[in-house]
Short mmCIF file of C-alpha atoms and ligand atoms in Angstrom, two decimals:
data_model
loop_
_atom_site.label_atom_id
_atom_site.label_comp_id
_atom_site.label_asym_id
_atom_site.label_seq_id
_atom_site.Cartn_x
_atom_site.Cartn_y
_atom_site.Cartn_z
CA MET A 193 19.39 -9.99 -56.74
CA SER A 194 21.44 -7.48 -55.40
CA GLU A 195 22.96 -6.80 -51.89
CA SER A 196 21.10 -4.79 -48.91
CA GLN A 197 22.71 -1.03 -48.27
CA PHE A 198 21.62 -2.42 -45.02
CA ARG A 199 23.46 -5.52 -45.42
CA LYS A 200 27.03 -4.90 -42.82
CA PRO A 201 29.95 -5.96 -44.65
CA THR A 202 31.00 -9.26 -42.41
CA SER A 203 31.15 -12.57 -44.23
CA ARG A 204 27.65 -14.26 -43.63
CA ARG A 205 29.66 -17.31 -43.36
CA ALA A 206 32.21 -16.93 -40.58
CA PHE A 207 28.86 -15.49 -38.57
CA LEU A 208 27.08 -18.56 -39.24
CA GLY A 209 30.00 -20.94 -38.38
CA GLY A 210 30.49 -18.93 -34.89
CA SER A 211 26.84 -17.96 -34.19
CA ALA A 212 26.53 -22.70 -34.97
CA ALA A 213 28.91 -23.37 -32.86
CA ALA A 214 27.80 -20.81 -29.61
CA ALA A 215 24.29 -22.26 -29.48
CA VAL A 216 23.07 -25.07 -26.97
CA ALA A 217 20.94 -27.64 -27.58
CA VAL A 218 18.16 -27.64 -25.42
CA GLY A 219 15.31 -29.50 -24.55
CA ALA A 220 13.55 -30.26 -27.42
CA GLY A 221 16.09 -30.25 -29.45
CA ALA A 222 15.55 -26.86 -30.18
CA ALA A 223 19.00 -24.41 -29.48
CA ARG A 224 19.36 -21.37 -27.70
CA ALA A 225 21.74 -19.25 -29.13
CA ALA A 226 24.50 -18.02 -26.98
CA GLY A 227 25.43 -14.93 -29.27
CA PRO A 228 23.55 -13.00 -31.85
CA ASP A 229 22.53 -14.56 -35.12
CA PRO A 230 23.14 -12.91 -38.01
CA LEU A 231 19.70 -14.92 -39.87
CA ILE A 232 17.60 -12.93 -37.29
CA THR A 233 19.87 -9.94 -36.77
CA GLU A 234 20.65 -8.83 -40.61
CA VAL A 235 18.74 -8.24 -42.84
CA GLN A 236 18.90 -11.52 -45.73
CA ASP A 237 19.14 -10.86 -49.50
CA TRP A 238 15.28 -11.99 -49.63
CA ALA A 239 14.20 -9.60 -47.37
CA ALA A 240 16.26 -6.38 -49.25
CA GLY A 241 14.49 -7.01 -52.55
CA LEU A 242 11.32 -8.01 -54.78
CA GLY A 243 10.71 -11.51 -55.07
CA GLU A 244 9.41 -13.03 -58.86
CA GLY A 245 6.27 -12.27 -60.07
CA VAL A 246 3.57 -14.28 -60.50
CA ASP A 247 3.90 -14.95 -63.83
CA ALA A 248 7.42 -16.24 -63.39
CA THR A 249 6.29 -19.81 -62.87
CA PRO A 250 2.98 -20.41 -64.89
CA TYR A 251 3.51 -24.44 -63.43
CA GLY A 252 6.02 -24.79 -60.62
CA LEU A 253 8.60 -27.29 -59.75
CA PRO A 254 9.96 -27.95 -56.69
CA ILE A 255 12.29 -25.21 -55.35
CA ARG A 256 16.38 -26.34 -56.15
CA PHE A 257 16.86 -26.84 -52.58
CA GLU A 258 14.79 -29.99 -53.29
CA ASP A 259 16.28 -30.77 -56.39
CA ASP A 260 17.81 -33.95 -54.50
CA VAL A 261 13.98 -35.56 -53.89
CA ILE A 262 13.79 -37.51 -57.18
CA ARG A 263 13.00 -40.68 -58.95
CA ARG A 264 16.25 -42.54 -59.22
CA ASN A 265 17.08 -45.91 -60.94
CA VAL A 266 19.13 -48.88 -60.23
CA GLU A 267 21.74 -49.02 -62.69
CA TRP A 268 22.08 -52.62 -63.09
CA LEU A 269 18.85 -53.34 -62.74
CA THR A 270 17.87 -50.63 -65.75
CA ALA A 271 20.50 -51.82 -68.07
CA ASP A 272 17.78 -50.71 -70.46
CA THR A 273 16.26 -47.61 -69.51
CA ILE A 274 13.09 -48.35 -72.08
CA SER A 275 11.25 -51.61 -70.47
CA SER A 276 12.41 -50.05 -66.73
CA ILE A 277 11.58 -49.32 -63.40
CA ASN A 278 12.72 -46.37 -61.24
CA PHE A 279 11.73 -45.65 -57.91
CA THR A 280 9.81 -43.16 -55.58
CA PRO A 281 11.97 -41.17 -53.23
CA ILE A 282 9.42 -42.44 -50.25
CA HIS A 283 12.57 -41.48 -47.87
CA ALA A 284 12.10 -38.32 -48.72
CA LEU A 285 8.50 -37.66 -48.85
CA ASP A 286 6.08 -36.83 -46.13
CA GLY A 287 1.87 -37.69 -45.32
CA THR A 288 0.82 -40.26 -48.13
CA ILE A 289 -0.18 -38.48 -51.24
CA THR A 290 2.98 -38.91 -54.09
CA PRO A 291 2.96 -36.15 -55.99
CA GLN A 292 2.81 -37.25 -59.62
CA GLY A 293 6.14 -35.53 -60.60
CA CYS A 294 8.55 -38.33 -58.81
CA ALA A 295 5.96 -41.44 -58.30
CA PHE A 296 8.21 -44.50 -59.88
CA GLU A 297 7.40 -45.65 -63.14
CA ARG A 298 7.14 -49.10 -64.65
CA HIS A 299 6.88 -48.97 -68.86
CA HIS A 300 6.98 -52.57 -70.79
CA SER A 301 8.36 -50.54 -74.12
CA GLY A 302 9.09 -46.89 -73.47
CA ALA A 303 5.71 -43.90 -71.70
CA ILE A 304 4.12 -43.23 -74.44
CA GLU A 305 2.37 -39.86 -76.22
CA LEU A 306 -0.67 -39.58 -76.91
CA ARG A 307 -3.89 -37.26 -77.23
CA LYS A 308 -7.03 -37.05 -75.92
CA GLU A 309 -8.49 -36.42 -79.44
CA ASP A 310 -6.44 -39.48 -80.69
CA TYR A 311 -7.45 -42.00 -77.84
CA ARG A 312 -9.97 -44.38 -77.77
CA LEU A 313 -11.74 -46.86 -75.45
CA MET A 314 -13.43 -50.49 -77.05
CA ILE A 315 -15.69 -52.26 -75.08
CA ASN A 316 -16.08 -55.66 -76.59
CA GLY A 317 -16.55 -59.76 -76.23
CA MET A 318 -19.52 -61.04 -74.48
CA VAL A 319 -21.70 -57.31 -74.25
CA GLU A 320 -24.92 -56.78 -76.58
CA THR A 321 -23.24 -53.89 -78.06
CA PRO A 322 -19.78 -53.46 -78.47
CA LEU A 323 -19.18 -49.38 -77.86
CA ILE A 324 -15.96 -47.01 -78.57
CA PHE A 325 -15.93 -44.29 -76.76
CA THR A 326 -13.47 -41.36 -77.08
CA TYR A 327 -11.80 -39.39 -73.73
CA GLU A 328 -14.93 -36.40 -74.06
CA ASP A 329 -17.62 -39.80 -74.10
CA LEU A 330 -15.95 -40.73 -70.97
CA THR A 331 -16.27 -37.59 -69.44
CA ARG A 332 -19.84 -37.57 -69.24
CA PHE A 333 -20.39 -40.63 -67.10
CA PRO A 334 -21.19 -39.84 -63.22
CA ARG A 335 -17.99 -40.03 -61.73
CA GLU A 336 -16.19 -40.95 -58.69
CA ASN A 337 -13.34 -39.25 -56.61
CA HIS A 338 -10.48 -42.10 -54.46
CA VAL A 339 -7.59 -42.51 -53.23
CA TYR A 340 -5.08 -45.64 -53.91
CA PHE A 341 -1.66 -47.28 -53.42
CA CYS A 342 -0.27 -48.34 -56.80
CA GLU A 343 2.49 -51.32 -56.46
CA CYS A 344 4.44 -53.28 -58.83
CA ALA A 345 4.77 -56.81 -57.86
CA ALA A 346 8.21 -56.79 -57.74
CA ASN A 347 8.40 -53.92 -55.27
CA SER A 348 11.80 -55.26 -53.10
CA GLY A 349 11.42 -58.17 -55.56
CA MET A 350 15.65 -57.31 -55.19
CA GLU A 351 15.65 -58.50 -51.10
CA TRP A 352 14.43 -62.40 -51.58
CA ALA A 353 18.14 -63.90 -51.28
CA GLY A 354 19.39 -60.99 -48.41
CA ALA A 355 19.83 -57.75 -47.94
CA GLN A 356 20.51 -55.45 -51.21
CA LEU A 357 19.28 -52.35 -52.26
CA ASN A 358 20.47 -49.71 -50.02
CA GLY A 359 17.50 -47.35 -49.30
CA ALA A 360 13.70 -47.35 -48.68
CA GLN A 361 13.60 -45.53 -51.91
CA PHE A 362 15.29 -48.84 -53.86
CA THR A 363 13.74 -51.62 -51.64
CA HIS A 364 10.18 -50.18 -51.39
CA GLY A 365 9.58 -47.19 -54.07
CA MET A 366 7.72 -48.84 -56.07
CA ILE A 367 5.05 -47.31 -54.98
CA HIS A 368 2.44 -44.08 -55.25
CA ASN A 369 -0.51 -43.32 -53.46
CA MET A 370 -2.68 -40.52 -55.40
CA GLU A 371 -6.26 -39.15 -55.59
CA TYR A 372 -8.06 -40.38 -58.62
CA THR A 373 -10.62 -39.33 -60.45
CA GLY A 374 -12.85 -41.68 -62.92
CA VAL A 375 -15.67 -43.66 -63.63
CA PRO A 376 -16.17 -46.81 -62.61
CA LEU A 377 -15.66 -49.71 -65.23
CA ARG A 378 -18.91 -50.66 -64.31
CA THR A 379 -20.78 -48.36 -65.84
CA ILE A 380 -19.13 -48.30 -68.83
CA LEU A 381 -19.87 -51.97 -68.65
CA GLU A 382 -23.23 -51.26 -68.48
CA GLU A 383 -23.26 -48.96 -71.13
CA ALA A 384 -22.15 -51.27 -73.47
CA GLY A 385 -25.27 -54.30 -72.44
CA TYR A 386 -23.19 -56.89 -70.25
CA ASN A 387 -25.43 -59.35 -69.13
CA GLY A 388 -23.88 -61.06 -66.49
CA GLU A 389 -22.58 -63.43 -68.93
CA GLY A 390 -19.27 -62.93 -69.54
CA LYS A 391 -16.97 -64.01 -66.23
CA TRP A 392 -13.34 -61.97 -67.18
CA VAL A 393 -12.41 -58.85 -68.42
CA TYR A 394 -9.17 -58.66 -70.83
CA VAL A 395 -8.00 -55.15 -70.01
CA GLU A 396 -5.08 -53.97 -72.31
CA GLY A 397 -2.86 -50.54 -73.13
CA ALA A 398 -2.02 -48.50 -76.62
CA ASP A 399 2.20 -48.89 -76.18
CA ALA A 400 3.75 -51.23 -77.75
CA SER A 401 3.48 -53.79 -74.89
CA SER A 402 0.42 -53.75 -74.43
CA ASN A 403 0.49 -55.36 -71.22
CA GLY A 404 -2.33 -57.07 -70.75
CA ARG A 405 -3.53 -59.36 -68.33
CA SER A 406 -6.89 -60.86 -67.49
CA ILE A 407 -9.20 -59.66 -64.51
CA PRO A 408 -11.85 -61.86 -62.42
CA MET A 409 -15.55 -59.86 -63.41
CA GLU A 410 -16.37 -59.92 -59.43
CA LYS A 411 -12.88 -57.02 -59.23
CA ALA A 412 -14.31 -55.40 -62.42
CA LEU A 413 -17.84 -55.16 -61.46
CA ASP A 414 -16.54 -54.11 -57.71
CA ASP A 415 -14.10 -51.22 -57.11
CA VAL A 416 -12.27 -50.58 -60.81
CA LEU A 417 -12.12 -47.46 -62.14
CA VAL A 418 -11.45 -46.08 -65.60
CA ALA A 419 -9.19 -42.92 -64.63
CA PHE A 420 -8.07 -39.79 -66.32
CA LYS A 421 -7.04 -37.57 -63.10
CA ALA A 422 -4.60 -38.40 -60.87
CA ASN A 423 -4.46 -35.49 -57.77
CA GLY A 424 -6.36 -33.59 -59.85
CA GLU A 425 -4.63 -33.05 -62.60
CA ALA A 426 -4.29 -34.73 -65.29
CA LEU A 427 -2.34 -38.11 -65.46
CA ARG A 428 1.28 -37.57 -66.58
CA LYS A 429 2.44 -38.89 -69.87
CA GLU A 430 4.53 -41.83 -67.65
CA HIS A 431 1.77 -42.90 -65.31
CA GLY A 432 -0.98 -42.96 -68.46
CA TYR A 433 -2.06 -40.07 -69.87
CA PRO A 434 -4.64 -39.71 -70.56
CA VAL A 435 -6.46 -42.95 -69.14
CA ARG A 436 -5.69 -45.40 -66.96
CA LEU A 437 -7.34 -48.49 -65.60
CA VAL A 438 -6.82 -48.42 -61.06
CA VAL A 439 -7.48 -51.55 -60.01
CA PRO A 440 -7.61 -50.66 -56.66
CA GLY A 441 -5.50 -53.17 -53.94
CA TRP A 442 -4.31 -55.26 -56.74
CA GLU A 443 -0.26 -55.37 -58.22
CA GLY A 444 0.96 -52.71 -60.14
CA ASN A 445 1.00 -54.91 -63.30
CA LEU A 446 -3.10 -55.04 -64.04
CA TRP A 447 -3.44 -51.06 -63.55
CA ILE A 448 -3.42 -50.58 -67.23
CA LYS A 449 -1.51 -47.84 -68.86
CA TRP A 450 -3.19 -45.93 -72.25
CA LEU A 451 -6.30 -48.21 -71.74
CA ARG A 452 -7.73 -48.82 -75.19
CA ARG A 453 -9.18 -52.17 -74.83
CA VAL A 454 -11.59 -54.01 -72.54
CA GLU A 455 -13.10 -57.13 -73.59
CA VAL A 456 -16.02 -59.41 -71.97
CA THR A 457 -14.83 -63.14 -71.79
CA ASP A 458 -15.42 -66.24 -70.29
CA ALA A 459 -12.60 -67.56 -69.28
CA PRO A 460 -8.85 -65.42 -68.38
CA VAL A 461 -6.58 -65.07 -71.82
CA GLU A 462 -3.23 -66.08 -70.01
CA SER A 463 -1.61 -64.07 -71.98
CA ARG A 464 2.50 -62.99 -71.24
CA GLU A 465 2.17 -61.07 -67.99
CA GLU A 466 -0.11 -63.46 -66.20
CA THR A 467 2.14 -66.66 -67.38
CA SER A 468 5.76 -66.43 -67.76
CA LYS A 469 5.76 -63.40 -65.61
CA TYR A 470 3.79 -61.97 -62.34
CA THR A 471 3.79 -65.74 -61.25
CA ASP A 472 6.34 -66.52 -58.72
CA THR A 473 7.68 -70.98 -58.89
CA LEU A 474 8.02 -72.15 -55.34
CA ALA A 475 10.51 -74.24 -53.70
CA ASP A 476 8.68 -77.42 -55.08
CA GLY A 477 8.43 -76.47 -58.43
CA THR A 478 5.18 -75.53 -58.65
CA SER A 479 3.86 -71.93 -59.49
CA ARG A 480 1.40 -69.37 -56.98
CA LYS A 481 -0.10 -67.80 -59.69
CA TRP A 482 -3.47 -65.05 -59.67
CA THR A 483 -1.82 -63.57 -56.58
CA TRP A 484 -3.62 -60.12 -57.42
CA GLU A 485 -4.03 -58.82 -54.24
CA MET A 486 -0.93 -56.87 -52.16
CA ASP A 487 -0.38 -58.46 -48.66
CA ALA A 488 -0.07 -55.99 -45.74
CA LYS A 489 3.56 -53.98 -45.93
CA SER A 490 5.41 -51.28 -44.22
CA VAL A 491 8.59 -49.75 -44.08
CA VAL A 492 10.30 -47.27 -41.92
CA THR A 493 10.68 -43.98 -44.39
CA SER A 494 12.99 -42.72 -41.86
CA PRO A 495 15.67 -42.34 -40.52
CA SER A 496 16.51 -44.93 -43.23
CA PRO A 497 20.30 -45.73 -44.86
CA GLN A 498 19.21 -42.33 -47.73
CA SER A 499 17.56 -39.92 -44.38
CA PRO A 500 20.28 -40.97 -41.33
CA ILE A 501 19.58 -39.31 -37.46
CA PRO A 502 20.81 -35.51 -38.65
CA HIS A 503 20.76 -34.51 -34.90
CA GLY A 504 22.13 -36.83 -31.63
CA PRO A 505 20.36 -37.92 -28.56
CA GLY A 506 16.82 -36.81 -27.91
CA PRO A 507 13.49 -36.25 -29.41
CA LEU A 508 13.32 -38.23 -32.19
CA VAL A 509 10.54 -38.70 -34.89
CA ILE A 510 10.50 -42.41 -36.16
CA THR A 511 8.54 -42.34 -39.20
CA GLY A 512 6.90 -44.62 -42.53
CA LEU A 513 4.44 -45.79 -44.69
CA ALA A 514 2.05 -49.10 -43.79
CA TRP A 515 -0.25 -50.16 -47.00
CA SER A 516 -3.01 -53.95 -47.79
CA GLY A 517 -4.03 -54.44 -50.96
CA ARG A 518 -7.07 -56.03 -48.49
CA GLY A 519 -8.19 -53.14 -46.87
CA ALA A 520 -7.46 -50.72 -44.13
CA ILE A 521 -4.28 -50.74 -42.01
CA THR A 522 -5.37 -50.65 -38.29
CA ARG A 523 -2.21 -51.13 -36.58
CA VAL A 524 1.17 -50.22 -37.20
CA ASP A 525 4.18 -51.84 -34.16
CA VAL A 526 7.54 -50.16 -34.77
CA SER A 527 10.75 -52.41 -33.34
CA LYS A 528 13.84 -50.57 -32.47
CA ASP A 529 15.79 -54.01 -31.55
CA GLY A 530 14.80 -56.19 -34.53
CA GLY A 531 11.71 -57.37 -33.23
CA ARG A 532 12.48 -58.72 -29.79
CA THR A 533 10.33 -56.03 -28.06
CA TRP A 534 7.39 -53.36 -30.04
CA GLU A 535 6.09 -50.48 -29.27
CA THR A 536 2.56 -49.30 -30.97
CA ALA A 537 3.05 -46.77 -33.58
CA ARG A 538 0.65 -43.46 -33.79
CA LEU A 539 -1.47 -43.34 -37.53
CA ALA A 540 -2.03 -40.34 -39.02
CA ARG A 541 -4.97 -40.99 -39.33
CA ALA A 542 -7.37 -43.69 -39.59
CA GLY A 543 -6.34 -45.94 -42.25
CA GLU A 544 -8.54 -46.27 -45.06
CA ALA A 545 -8.83 -49.12 -47.67
CA ARG A 546 -6.77 -50.13 -50.11
CA ALA A 547 -4.36 -46.92 -49.47
CA LEU A 548 -1.63 -45.95 -48.06
CA THR A 549 -1.16 -45.27 -43.93
CA ARG A 550 1.31 -42.80 -42.09
CA PHE A 551 2.24 -43.62 -39.08
CA TYR A 552 5.06 -41.95 -36.51
CA LEU A 553 6.47 -43.29 -32.97
CA ASP A 554 7.56 -39.96 -31.64
CA THR A 555 10.26 -41.24 -29.50
CA GLU A 556 13.37 -40.31 -27.29
CA TRP A 557 16.26 -41.95 -28.79
CA ASP A 558 19.41 -42.80 -25.95
CA GLY A 559 22.18 -42.03 -29.09
CA SER A 560 23.07 -46.26 -29.08
CA GLU A 561 22.74 -48.12 -32.55
CA MET A 562 19.13 -49.74 -33.22
CA LEU A 563 17.41 -52.05 -35.58
CA LEU A 564 14.39 -50.85 -36.47
CA GLN A 565 11.06 -52.58 -38.25
CA SER A 566 7.96 -52.15 -38.69
CA ARG A 567 5.09 -54.68 -38.86
CA ALA A 568 1.86 -53.89 -40.52
CA MET A 569 -1.87 -55.36 -38.97
CA ASP A 570 -4.97 -54.71 -41.50
CA GLU A 571 -8.66 -55.12 -41.29
CA THR A 572 -8.82 -58.87 -41.74
CA GLY A 573 -6.31 -59.31 -39.06
CA TYR A 574 -3.61 -60.01 -41.49
CA VAL A 575 0.27 -59.81 -39.70
CA GLN A 576 3.42 -58.52 -41.83
CA PRO A 577 5.24 -61.19 -42.02
CA SER A 578 8.78 -61.43 -41.06
CA LYS A 579 11.15 -62.21 -44.07
CA ALA A 580 12.63 -65.59 -42.67
CA ALA A 581 8.66 -66.25 -42.20
CA LEU A 582 8.00 -66.04 -45.71
CA ARG A 583 10.72 -67.71 -47.17
CA GLU A 584 9.63 -71.05 -45.49
CA VAL A 585 6.60 -70.83 -47.96
CA ARG A 586 7.77 -69.07 -50.62
CA GLY A 587 11.45 -70.48 -51.41
CA GLU A 588 13.86 -67.78 -53.11
CA ASN A 589 12.91 -68.42 -56.56
CA SER A 590 10.41 -65.48 -56.47
CA ILE A 591 10.72 -62.24 -57.65
CA TYR A 592 6.98 -60.73 -57.06
CA HIS A 593 5.10 -60.21 -53.61
CA ASN A 594 7.57 -59.82 -51.07
CA ASN A 595 6.14 -58.38 -48.09
CA GLY A 596 8.64 -59.32 -45.81
CA ILE A 597 9.54 -56.64 -41.80
CA GLN A 598 12.27 -55.00 -43.29
CA THR A 599 15.44 -53.96 -41.59
CA TRP A 600 17.33 -50.91 -41.10
CA TRP A 601 20.47 -50.89 -38.78
CA VAL A 602 20.93 -47.88 -37.59
CA ARG A 603 24.14 -46.45 -35.82
CA GLU A 604 25.29 -44.30 -33.40
CA SER A 605 26.81 -41.85 -35.80
CA GLY A 606 22.73 -41.94 -36.93
CA GLU A 607 23.87 -43.49 -40.24
CA ALA A 608 21.16 -46.45 -40.89
CA GLU A 609 21.81 -48.92 -43.47
CA ASN A 610 19.71 -52.29 -44.74
CA VAL A 611 20.36 -55.34 -42.64
CA GLU A 612 18.54 -58.55 -42.15
CA VAL A 613 18.22 -60.19 -38.57
CA SER A 614 18.10 -63.68 -37.97
N1 MTE B 30 0.84 -50.85 -69.57
C1 MTE B 30 0.66 -50.51 -70.10
N2 MTE B 30 0.08 -50.67 -71.18
N3 MTE B 30 2.41 -50.54 -70.50
C2 MTE B 30 2.64 -51.19 -68.71
O1 MTE B 30 4.23 -51.34 -69.12
N4 MTE B 30 2.65 -51.34 -66.65
C3 MTE B 30 2.44 -51.93 -65.66
C4 MTE B 30 1.39 -51.30 -65.14
N5 MTE B 30 0.64 -51.24 -66.66
C5 MTE B 30 2.17 -51.46 -67.63
C6 MTE B 30 1.32 -50.47 -67.05
C7 MTE B 30 3.29 -52.25 -64.76
S1 MTE B 30 4.19 -53.78 -64.43
C8 MTE B 30 2.89 -51.29 -63.57
S2 MTE B 30 3.62 -51.60 -62.01
C9 MTE B 30 2.11 -50.00 -63.38
O2 MTE B 30 1.75 -50.09 -64.37
C10 MTE B 30 3.35 -49.26 -63.01
O3 MTE B 30 2.23 -47.93 -63.42
P1 MTE B 30 2.86 -46.55 -62.90
O4 MTE B 30 4.09 -46.31 -64.38
O5 MTE B 30 1.72 -45.18 -63.23
O6 MTE B 30 3.79 -46.23 -61.82
CO1 CO B 31 4.57 -53.46 -62.50
#
């Protein structure tokens, strides 16, 4: 865009520097300018010409100034990017809905490209009529809309032995929360003549790993969805296009992407993904198995290591996310002193079952350092435990289901670091 003819030939940078230095901090963090602010008094580039036409962006991406709000990997964890994981930038998001474009991905054999036309879903095993559905067939059943979080059982798994990764994105970013549109699995089982005999379903994907898992029939008939839309649009390739399973409140590994088969069985299959993986070995050598439900958990997303406090003492918004696989979040407490004292945070909206809840603590920061923590409670009365309490029961051999309380050490400079308090 060309320079405005109305614009004075002053260097904008020099002007800005001068004005910033002259600004006086007042009350609620606003600044009263001591001199004229060229951002207000000068005609700016963006007002001196025309913007882009409506044909410039048939499908929009975030503006380039936000290009750091992206999925990231942990390099030492991601030696092989095909069978790997990346993390949602939860430190930079607000509200509760995760845009598909930055929602974490976890693939055991890479994200595959499967056309709707080539899609088939088989229902077999203990049903009266084994059936095969096309994508279009699925769209002819009555469908439902629900918001649910999907959390990988390994979320926070690198933190079992101590504070390790420096950022909420890395410690807690194996989670996303979307509005799904789909058909209840119950409807499809009934269509195939499920007669109450089979006690389990075995579900698998069309990718090379297939990621097969067994799900008890009680859950399969309850709230499991065969979903084909997320946040109103088609699933992205990496989230299982064209169809994935949504298993509310249960570990992400059960949320089969590129869903191709549901077999009704009388017993669990005991597949790799539910025996050698997604099972936790305890200190005494025994293992916890069938740990499907995700326990109540929370994390302060800002301030946090990737989202330091950018201002001095005064009003500060502390915010974060809370969730529970057992139902709605009813309360979140925040501590500034490593768990000695707690204040109850404000929930942005009443908690919804098996979906992310946003909390805020609108506070006055005195400029001194803080040991920030959050602690979630759900509708069953469950309270998120400390890491020490968790380790006492589970030992340190676990990878999965670490829902211990996270601590950020916020310095006087506003910068934050991942630490543990004892
Ligand atoms: N489904 C298939 N077919 N293949 C996979 O590798 N990964 C599972 C699950 N479903 C996987 C799969 C795991 S471990 C998780 S945590 C979730 O998908 C992640 O879903 P996302 O990639 O949409 O975030
Ligand atoms: Co997972």
